[in-house]
Amino acid sequence: MSQLSVKHLLGIKDLSGKDIELILETAKHFKEVINRPIKKVPSLRDVTIANVFFENSTRTRLSFELAQKRLSADVINFSASASSVKKGETLLDTVNNILAMKVDMIVMRHASVGAPHFLAKHIKANIVNAGDGTHEHPTQALLDSFSIKEKLGTVGGKKVCIFGDILHSRVALSNIFALQKQGAEVMVCGPSTLIPKHIHELGVKVEHDIRKALLWCDVANVLRIQLERQTIKYFPTLREYSQYYGINKPLLDSLNKEIVIMHPGPINRGVELSSDVADSGHSIILNQVENGVAVRMAVLYLLAGVK
Ligand code: CP
């Protein structure tokens, strides 16, 4: 059986093109499994996994938990807001206490960049990064690639533009790495205040005109404005942002071309994306969510084979 080249999934940056291909191929098999009347397989029957979330989540947390249950793993869930972290316990003490209960794998979301990388240096269990601050969100990028491949047949050679708040986005960085490793061309589009200064060094195109960017791309991956991470004002008002960078039906209709619309969620409806686009036939947003379970099953299954 093929194996991943990594023991932890900390970021897409660490994965080879072959690793990504293996995960996406394995996910295809698991997607078939979760569409059967009996959606469960015994693959991780002897594995215990802790989902350790220090930041809010709907999609990622539920998707990981469902993926684990579909693989027959034992699952425990930890939410920082209802834990002894509130009494001052450190990250390492918290995780070592969870591991003392014979846990094999940790799925962690944390607001601090590098938190899962820090843990990987101190503990033996496999770690999956479910989002570390503004850094990486590897399983989101993998499910995004899976969804593009499912819709367009391939990722290689496709033109993908990531729109919006690139500066605060872990989804953007993981997607840039994943798409480039598979041979896609990547552009970012948004106001200059929300585009990192040195992003061209990653080999991506930069465009500030939304119409030009939409005319260029096959796929538009639209990101949320992350107001909770913005400590200063990056644009005057949400209404103005929406006027210049919001994707709506009249704008798409005026382009006379097919564009696949993606969004990692949660959507700020009426800000970066209008409801008539988010809910239209162009959108594969809920397919992304469905595919997330299969992709996370593949990641957990493959990592469990690497000790
Ligand atoms: N896409 C994503 O990470 O969503 P959640 O924050 O709801 O997990």
mmCIF file of C-alpha atoms and ligand atoms in Angstrom:
data_model
loop_
_atom_site.group_PDB
_atom_site.id
_atom_site.type_symbol
_atom_site.label_atom_id
_atom_site.label_comp_id
_atom_site.label_asym_id
_atom_site.label_seq_id
_atom_site.Cartn_x
_atom_site.Cartn_y
_atom_site.Cartn_z
ATOM 1 C CA MET A 1 0.000 0.000 0.000
ATOM 2 C CA SER A 2 1.242 3.545 -0.744
ATOM 3 C CA GLN A 3 2.063 5.689 2.266
ATOM 4 C CA LEU A 4 2.220 9.395 2.935
ATOM 5 C CA SER A 5 5.700 10.916 3.254
ATOM 6 C CA VAL A 6 4.649 12.722 6.480
ATOM 7 C CA LYS A 7 3.607 11.551 9.948
ATOM 8 C CA HIS A 8 1.531 14.684 10.647
ATOM 9 C CA LEU A 9 -0.604 16.860 8.380
ATOM 10 C CA LEU A 10 0.647 20.262 9.515
ATOM 11 C CA GLY A 11 0.417 22.066 6.188
ATOM 12 C CA ILE A 12 0.230 21.547 2.427
ATOM 13 C CA LYS A 13 3.725 23.037 2.195
ATOM 14 C CA ASP A 14 5.159 19.775 3.606
ATOM 15 C CA LEU A 15 3.289 17.494 1.164
ATOM 16 C CA SER A 16 4.650 16.215 -2.150
ATOM 17 C CA GLY A 17 2.546 16.149 -5.309
ATOM 18 C CA LYS A 18 2.382 12.350 -4.847
ATOM 19 C CA ASP A 19 1.027 12.764 -1.279
ATOM 20 C CA ILE A 20 -1.744 15.027 -2.584
ATOM 21 C CA GLU A 21 -2.574 12.587 -5.387
ATOM 22 C CA LEU A 22 -2.700 9.694 -2.894
ATOM 23 C CA ILE A 23 -5.042 11.602 -0.550
ATOM 24 C CA LEU A 24 -7.385 12.627 -3.394
ATOM 25 C CA GLU A 25 -7.469 9.107 -4.881
ATOM 26 C CA THR A 26 -8.165 7.588 -1.437
ATOM 27 C CA ALA A 27 -10.900 10.203 -0.869
ATOM 28 C CA LYS A 28 -12.578 9.097 -4.111
ATOM 29 C CA HIS A 29 -12.931 5.616 -2.638
ATOM 30 C CA PHE A 30 -14.297 6.995 0.647
ATOM 31 C CA LYS A 31 -16.788 9.224 -1.190
ATOM 32 C CA GLU A 32 -18.202 6.075 -2.740
ATOM 33 C CA VAL A 33 -18.358 4.483 0.754
ATOM 34 C CA ILE A 34 -20.293 7.379 2.334
ATOM 35 C CA ASN A 35 -22.871 7.252 -0.436
ATOM 36 C CA ARG A 36 -23.693 3.591 0.274
ATOM 37 C CA PRO A 37 -26.717 2.668 2.438
ATOM 38 C CA ILE A 38 -24.203 1.477 5.102
ATOM 39 C CA LYS A 39 -21.788 4.387 5.291
ATOM 40 C CA LYS A 40 -19.321 2.903 7.762
ATOM 41 C CA VAL A 41 -16.098 0.887 7.390
ATOM 42 C CA PRO A 42 -14.030 -0.683 10.213
ATOM 43 C CA SER A 43 -10.675 0.810 9.038
ATOM 44 C CA LEU A 44 -9.857 2.742 12.274
ATOM 45 C CA ARG A 45 -11.675 0.468 14.752
ATOM 46 C CA ASP A 46 -8.700 0.400 17.162
ATOM 47 C CA VAL A 47 -7.820 4.105 16.859
ATOM 48 C CA THR A 48 -8.822 6.860 19.312
ATOM 49 C CA ILE A 49 -8.888 10.438 18.029
ATOM 50 C CA ALA A 50 -9.292 13.700 19.975
ATOM 51 C CA ASN A 51 -10.682 16.783 18.241
ATOM 52 C CA VAL A 52 -9.112 19.674 20.135
ATOM 53 C CA PHE A 53 -10.633 23.006 19.105
ATOM 54 C CA PHE A 54 -9.355 26.277 20.573
ATOM 55 C CA GLU A 55 -11.277 28.306 17.945
ATOM 56 C CA ASN A 56 -14.879 28.183 16.741
ATOM 57 C CA SER A 57 -15.814 25.889 13.879
ATOM 58 C CA THR A 58 -18.907 24.395 12.283
ATOM 59 C CA ARG A 59 -17.821 22.629 9.080
ATOM 60 C CA THR A 60 -14.326 21.432 10.023
ATOM 61 C CA ARG A 61 -15.190 20.060 13.461
ATOM 62 C CA LEU A 62 -18.373 18.257 12.381
ATOM 63 C CA SER A 63 -16.719 16.975 9.212
ATOM 64 C CA PHE A 64 -13.738 15.525 11.113
ATOM 65 C CA GLU A 65 -16.042 13.935 13.692
ATOM 66 C CA LEU A 66 -18.224 12.381 11.017
ATOM 67 C CA ALA A 67 -15.147 11.184 9.083
ATOM 68 C CA GLN A 68 -13.820 9.519 12.256
ATOM 69 C CA LYS A 69 -17.158 7.861 13.001
ATOM 70 C CA ARG A 70 -17.504 6.623 9.405
ATOM 71 C CA LEU A 71 -14.072 4.972 9.884
ATOM 72 C CA SER A 72 -15.234 3.407 13.216
ATOM 73 C CA ALA A 73 -12.650 5.309 15.314
ATOM 74 C CA ASP A 74 -13.354 6.201 18.956
ATOM 75 C CA VAL A 75 -13.802 9.972 19.176
ATOM 76 C CA ILE A 76 -13.532 12.537 21.963
ATOM 77 C CA ASN A 77 -14.215 16.245 21.517
ATOM 78 C CA PHE A 78 -12.545 19.076 23.380
ATOM 79 C CA SER A 79 -13.652 22.689 23.211
ATOM 80 C CA ALA A 80 -11.308 25.199 24.869
ATOM 81 C CA SER A 81 -14.141 27.481 25.971
ATOM 82 C CA ALA A 82 -15.579 24.716 28.213
ATOM 83 C CA SER A 83 -12.238 23.368 29.503
ATOM 84 C CA SER A 84 -9.532 23.886 32.121
ATOM 85 C CA VAL A 85 -7.692 26.119 29.614
ATOM 86 C CA LYS A 86 -9.955 28.762 31.151
ATOM 87 C CA LYS A 87 -8.200 28.050 34.496
ATOM 88 C CA GLY A 88 -4.754 28.697 32.974
ATOM 89 C CA GLU A 89 -3.665 25.213 31.799
ATOM 90 C CA THR A 90 -1.067 25.365 29.000
ATOM 91 C CA LEU A 91 -1.508 23.904 25.513
ATOM 92 C CA LEU A 92 1.135 21.228 26.101
ATOM 93 C CA ASP A 93 -0.294 20.221 29.521
ATOM 94 C CA THR A 94 -3.798 20.063 28.029
ATOM 95 C CA VAL A 95 -2.699 17.839 25.159
ATOM 96 C CA ASN A 96 -0.474 15.611 27.353
ATOM 97 C CA ASN A 97 -3.453 15.025 29.654
ATOM 98 C CA ILE A 98 -5.593 14.047 26.670
ATOM 99 C CA LEU A 99 -2.824 11.730 25.409
ATOM 100 C CA ALA A 100 -2.531 10.106 28.871
ATOM 101 C CA MET A 101 -6.014 8.715 28.157
ATOM 102 C CA LYS A 102 -4.402 6.653 25.334
ATOM 103 C CA VAL A 103 -5.325 8.852 22.392
ATOM 104 C CA ASP A 104 -3.577 8.025 19.091
ATOM 105 C CA MET A 105 -4.294 11.091 17.007
ATOM 106 C CA ILE A 106 -4.995 14.782 17.645
ATOM 107 C CA VAL A 107 -6.960 17.037 15.284
ATOM 108 C CA MET A 108 -6.333 20.603 16.409
ATOM 109 C CA ARG A 109 -7.556 24.092 15.527
ATOM 110 C CA HIS A 110 -5.753 26.962 17.240
ATOM 111 C CA ALA A 111 -5.675 30.737 16.821
ATOM 112 C CA SER A 112 -1.857 30.820 17.020
ATOM 113 C CA VAL A 113 0.253 30.291 13.899
ATOM 114 C CA GLY A 114 2.502 27.240 14.398
ATOM 115 C CA ALA A 115 0.619 25.735 17.390
ATOM 116 C CA PRO A 116 0.335 22.247 15.736
ATOM 117 C CA HIS A 117 4.001 22.432 14.642
ATOM 118 C CA PHE A 118 4.968 23.114 18.276
ATOM 119 C CA LEU A 119 2.953 20.101 19.459
ATOM 120 C CA ALA A 120 4.500 17.858 16.793
ATOM 121 C CA LYS A 121 7.917 18.490 18.369
ATOM 122 C CA HIS A 122 6.734 17.406 21.822
ATOM 123 C CA ILE A 123 4.309 14.498 21.409
ATOM 124 C CA LYS A 124 4.259 11.098 19.686
ATOM 125 C CA ALA A 125 0.658 11.033 18.388
ATOM 126 C CA ASN A 126 -0.164 11.960 14.780
ATOM 127 C CA ILE A 127 -1.358 15.571 14.492
ATOM 128 C CA VAL A 128 -3.729 17.048 11.936
ATOM 129 C CA ASN A 129 -3.839 20.816 11.618
ATOM 130 C CA ALA A 130 -7.492 21.891 11.392
ATOM 131 C CA GLY A 131 -6.428 25.542 10.957
ATOM 132 C CA ASP A 132 -3.673 27.500 12.741
ATOM 133 C CA GLY A 133 -4.373 31.235 12.885
ATOM 134 C CA THR A 134 -3.747 32.943 9.542
ATOM 135 C CA HIS A 135 -1.264 30.246 8.441
ATOM 136 C CA GLU A 136 -2.591 26.961 6.959
ATOM 137 C CA HIS A 137 -5.829 24.959 6.735
ATOM 138 C CA PRO A 138 -4.598 21.896 4.835
ATOM 139 C CA THR A 139 -7.755 19.755 4.792
ATOM 140 C CA GLN A 140 -9.749 22.707 3.405
ATOM 141 C CA ALA A 141 -7.303 23.028 0.491
ATOM 142 C CA LEU A 142 -7.419 19.273 -0.131
ATOM 143 C CA LEU A 143 -11.217 19.222 -0.224
ATOM 144 C CA ASP A 144 -11.163 22.285 -2.496
ATOM 145 C CA SER A 145 -8.823 20.469 -4.935
ATOM 146 C CA PHE A 146 -10.979 17.335 -4.751
ATOM 147 C CA SER A 147 -14.062 19.445 -5.593
ATOM 148 C CA ILE A 148 -12.353 21.183 -8.554
ATOM 149 C CA LYS A 149 -11.186 17.814 -9.886
ATOM 150 C CA GLU A 150 -14.670 16.358 -9.501
ATOM 151 C CA LYS A 151 -16.244 19.314 -11.345
ATOM 152 C CA LEU A 152 -13.633 19.963 -14.072
ATOM 153 C CA GLY A 153 -11.871 16.575 -14.349
ATOM 154 C CA THR A 154 -8.454 17.931 -13.391
ATOM 155 C CA VAL A 155 -6.705 20.627 -11.355
ATOM 156 C CA GLY A 156 -3.552 20.776 -13.511
ATOM 157 C CA GLY A 157 -3.736 23.536 -16.135
ATOM 158 C CA LYS A 158 -6.801 25.205 -14.584
ATOM 159 C CA LYS A 159 -6.829 28.898 -13.675
ATOM 160 C CA VAL A 160 -7.981 29.465 -10.092
ATOM 161 C CA CYS A 161 -8.464 32.924 -8.598
ATOM 162 C CA ILE A 162 -8.771 33.380 -4.834
ATOM 163 C CA PHE A 163 -10.841 36.491 -4.038
ATOM 164 C CA GLY A 164 -11.056 38.659 -0.921
ATOM 165 C CA ASP A 165 -9.263 38.763 2.410
ATOM 166 C CA ILE A 166 -6.035 36.990 1.437
ATOM 167 C CA LEU A 167 -4.081 38.703 4.231
ATOM 168 C CA HIS A 168 -5.913 36.964 7.082
ATOM 169 C CA SER A 169 -6.650 33.696 5.302
ATOM 170 C CA ARG A 170 -5.166 30.282 6.090
ATOM 171 C CA VAL A 171 -7.365 28.852 3.311
ATOM 172 C CA ALA A 172 -5.589 31.050 0.740
ATOM 173 C CA LEU A 173 -2.058 29.920 1.617
ATOM 174 C CA SER A 174 -2.945 26.212 1.756
ATOM 175 C CA ASN A 175 -4.811 26.515 -1.554
ATOM 176 C CA ILE A 176 -1.892 28.297 -3.240
ATOM 177 C CA PHE A 177 0.480 25.456 -2.241
ATOM 178 C CA ALA A 178 -1.997 22.688 -3.156
ATOM 179 C CA LEU A 179 -2.998 24.157 -6.527
ATOM 180 C CA GLN A 180 0.576 24.891 -7.605
ATOM 181 C CA LYS A 181 1.771 21.402 -6.589
ATOM 182 C CA GLN A 182 -0.891 20.020 -8.962
ATOM 183 C CA GLY A 183 0.027 22.328 -11.848
ATOM 184 C CA ALA A 184 -2.770 24.934 -11.655
ATOM 185 C CA GLU A 185 -2.211 28.664 -12.264
ATOM 186 C CA VAL A 186 -3.163 30.811 -9.267
ATOM 187 C CA MET A 187 -4.234 34.450 -9.029
ATOM 188 C CA VAL A 188 -5.309 36.450 -5.988
ATOM 189 C CA CYS A 189 -7.719 39.382 -6.238
ATOM 190 C CA GLY A 190 -8.770 41.946 -3.643
ATOM 191 C CA PRO A 191 -8.050 45.450 -2.408
ATOM 192 C CA SER A 192 -4.308 46.066 -2.008
ATOM 193 C CA THR A 193 -4.743 46.401 1.778
ATOM 194 C CA LEU A 194 -5.908 42.760 1.966
ATOM 195 C CA ILE A 195 -3.193 41.284 -0.289
ATOM 196 C CA PRO A 196 0.115 40.412 1.482
ATOM 197 C CA LYS A 197 2.959 42.605 0.128
ATOM 198 C CA HIS A 198 5.285 39.750 -0.887
ATOM 199 C CA ILE A 199 2.687 37.302 -2.212
ATOM 200 C CA HIS A 200 4.103 37.445 -5.786
ATOM 201 C CA GLU A 201 7.177 35.652 -4.375
ATOM 202 C CA LEU A 202 4.926 32.561 -4.123
ATOM 203 C CA GLY A 203 4.491 32.671 -7.918
ATOM 204 C CA VAL A 204 0.872 33.873 -7.916
ATOM 205 C CA LYS A 205 -0.577 36.612 -10.126
ATOM 206 C CA VAL A 206 -2.075 39.643 -8.379
ATOM 207 C CA GLU A 207 -5.097 41.520 -9.768
ATOM 208 C CA HIS A 208 -7.081 44.301 -8.114
ATOM 209 C CA ASP A 209 -9.816 44.552 -10.768
ATOM 210 C CA ILE A 210 -12.496 41.939 -10.003
ATOM 211 C CA ARG A 211 -13.846 41.930 -13.578
ATOM 212 C CA LYS A 212 -10.418 41.211 -15.082
ATOM 213 C CA ALA A 213 -9.826 38.476 -12.512
ATOM 214 C CA LEU A 214 -13.178 36.825 -13.271
ATOM 215 C CA LEU A 215 -12.489 36.996 -17.019
ATOM 216 C CA TRP A 216 -9.143 35.218 -16.407
ATOM 217 C CA CYS A 217 -10.237 32.328 -14.186
ATOM 218 C CA ASP A 218 -12.003 28.967 -14.549
ATOM 219 C CA VAL A 219 -12.638 28.786 -10.809
ATOM 220 C CA ALA A 220 -13.369 31.595 -8.318
ATOM 221 C CA ASN A 221 -12.644 30.650 -4.705
ATOM 222 C CA VAL A 222 -14.257 33.460 -2.719
ATOM 223 C CA LEU A 223 -13.077 34.104 0.840
ATOM 224 C CA ARG A 224 -14.829 35.664 3.801
ATOM 225 C CA ILE A 225 -13.846 39.064 5.115
ATOM 226 C CA GLN A 226 -12.417 38.050 8.516
ATOM 227 C CA LEU A 227 -13.518 40.989 10.620
ATOM 228 C CA GLU A 228 -12.606 39.124 13.833
ATOM 229 C CA ARG A 229 -8.900 39.109 12.813
ATOM 230 C CA GLN A 230 -8.835 42.710 11.547
ATOM 231 C CA THR A 231 -7.416 45.034 14.196
ATOM 232 C CA ILE A 232 -7.384 48.069 11.886
ATOM 233 C CA LYS A 233 -9.709 49.207 9.077
ATOM 234 C CA TYR A 234 -8.637 47.754 5.699
ATOM 235 C CA PHE A 235 -11.506 49.331 3.709
ATOM 236 C CA PRO A 236 -14.019 52.095 4.525
ATOM 237 C CA THR A 237 -17.255 50.081 4.880
ATOM 238 C CA LEU A 238 -18.631 46.608 4.113
ATOM 239 C CA ARG A 239 -21.030 48.262 1.640
ATOM 240 C CA GLU A 240 -18.087 49.745 -0.273
ATOM 241 C CA TYR A 241 -16.206 46.411 -0.177
ATOM 242 C CA SER A 242 -19.249 44.666 -1.599
ATOM 243 C CA GLN A 243 -19.624 47.298 -4.335
ATOM 244 C CA TYR A 244 -16.034 46.789 -5.583
ATOM 245 C CA TYR A 245 -15.257 43.172 -4.626
ATOM 246 C CA GLY A 246 -18.622 41.456 -4.150
ATOM 247 C CA ILE A 247 -19.515 38.773 -6.713
ATOM 248 C CA ASN A 248 -23.153 39.045 -7.791
ATOM 249 C CA LYS A 249 -25.375 37.702 -10.584
ATOM 250 C CA PRO A 250 -25.399 40.800 -12.841
ATOM 251 C CA LEU A 251 -21.572 40.822 -12.760
ATOM 252 C CA LEU A 252 -21.315 37.101 -13.595
ATOM 253 C CA ASP A 253 -24.005 37.350 -16.310
ATOM 254 C CA SER A 254 -22.130 40.242 -17.974
ATOM 255 C CA LEU A 255 -19.030 38.028 -18.468
ATOM 256 C CA ASN A 256 -20.699 35.501 -20.788
ATOM 257 C CA LYS A 257 -18.625 32.591 -19.496
ATOM 258 C CA GLU A 258 -18.924 29.662 -17.103
ATOM 259 C CA ILE A 259 -17.096 30.079 -13.803
ATOM 260 C CA VAL A 260 -17.145 27.582 -10.929
ATOM 261 C CA ILE A 261 -17.900 29.412 -7.675
ATOM 262 C CA MET A 262 -16.390 28.099 -4.425
ATOM 263 C CA HIS A 263 -16.375 29.370 -0.826
ATOM 264 C CA PRO A 264 -14.912 27.615 2.242
ATOM 265 C CA GLY A 265 -17.659 29.052 4.497
ATOM 266 C CA PRO A 266 -18.950 30.636 6.571
ATOM 267 C CA ILE A 267 -20.324 33.056 3.930
ATOM 268 C CA ASN A 268 -21.002 36.711 4.640
ATOM 269 C CA ARG A 269 -24.036 36.776 2.345
ATOM 270 C CA GLY A 270 -24.334 40.081 0.496
ATOM 271 C CA VAL A 271 -20.725 41.049 1.263
ATOM 272 C CA GLU A 272 -18.267 38.883 -0.730
ATOM 273 C CA LEU A 273 -20.991 36.829 -2.423
ATOM 274 C CA SER A 274 -24.656 37.528 -3.164
ATOM 275 C CA SER A 275 -27.218 34.850 -2.295
ATOM 276 C CA ASP A 276 -28.274 34.434 -5.940
ATOM 277 C CA VAL A 277 -24.687 33.386 -6.771
ATOM 278 C CA ALA A 278 -24.025 31.349 -3.606
ATOM 279 C CA ASP A 279 -27.189 29.310 -4.242
ATOM 280 C CA SER A 280 -26.889 29.156 -8.050
ATOM 281 C CA GLY A 281 -25.910 26.347 -10.425
ATOM 282 C CA HIS A 282 -22.431 27.936 -10.676
ATOM 283 C CA SER A 283 -21.809 27.250 -6.996
ATOM 284 C CA ILE A 284 -20.246 24.020 -5.683
ATOM 285 C CA ILE A 285 -20.164 25.264 -2.078
ATOM 286 C CA LEU A 286 -22.225 22.417 -0.597
ATOM 287 C CA ASN A 287 -20.332 19.859 -2.722
ATOM 288 C CA GLN A 288 -17.176 21.161 -0.985
ATOM 289 C CA VAL A 289 -18.782 20.432 2.392
ATOM 290 C CA GLU A 290 -19.865 16.936 1.292
ATOM 291 C CA ASN A 291 -16.392 16.192 -0.102
ATOM 292 C CA GLY A 292 -14.791 17.382 3.146
ATOM 293 C CA VAL A 293 -15.937 14.225 4.937
ATOM 294 C CA ALA A 294 -14.408 11.895 2.302
ATOM 295 C CA VAL A 295 -11.159 13.887 2.147
ATOM 296 C CA ARG A 296 -10.801 13.903 5.944
ATOM 297 C CA MET A 297 -11.501 10.148 6.032
ATOM 298 C CA ALA A 298 -8.629 9.733 3.551
ATOM 299 C CA VAL A 299 -6.254 11.911 5.603
ATOM 300 C CA LEU A 300 -7.029 10.111 8.890
ATOM 301 C CA TYR A 301 -6.850 6.661 7.296
ATOM 302 C CA LEU A 302 -3.506 7.358 5.609
ATOM 303 C CA LEU A 303 -1.928 9.033 8.662
ATOM 304 C CA ALA A 304 -2.979 6.127 10.874
ATOM 305 C CA GLY A 305 -0.689 3.983 8.721
ATOM 306 C CA VAL A 306 2.343 6.230 9.465
ATOM 307 C CA LYS A 307 3.840 5.777 12.944
HETATM 308 N N1 CP B 1 -14.216 26.263 6.261
HETATM 309 C C1 CP B 1 -14.080 26.245 7.605
HETATM 310 O O1 CP B 1 -12.962 26.077 8.150
HETATM 311 O O2 CP B 1 -15.241 26.448 8.279
HETATM 312 P P1 CP B 1 -15.398 26.359 9.884
HETATM 313 O O3 CP B 1 -14.657 27.543 10.456
HETATM 314 O O4 CP B 1 -16.873 26.403 10.137
HETATM 315 O O5 CP B 1 -14.778 25.076 10.325
#
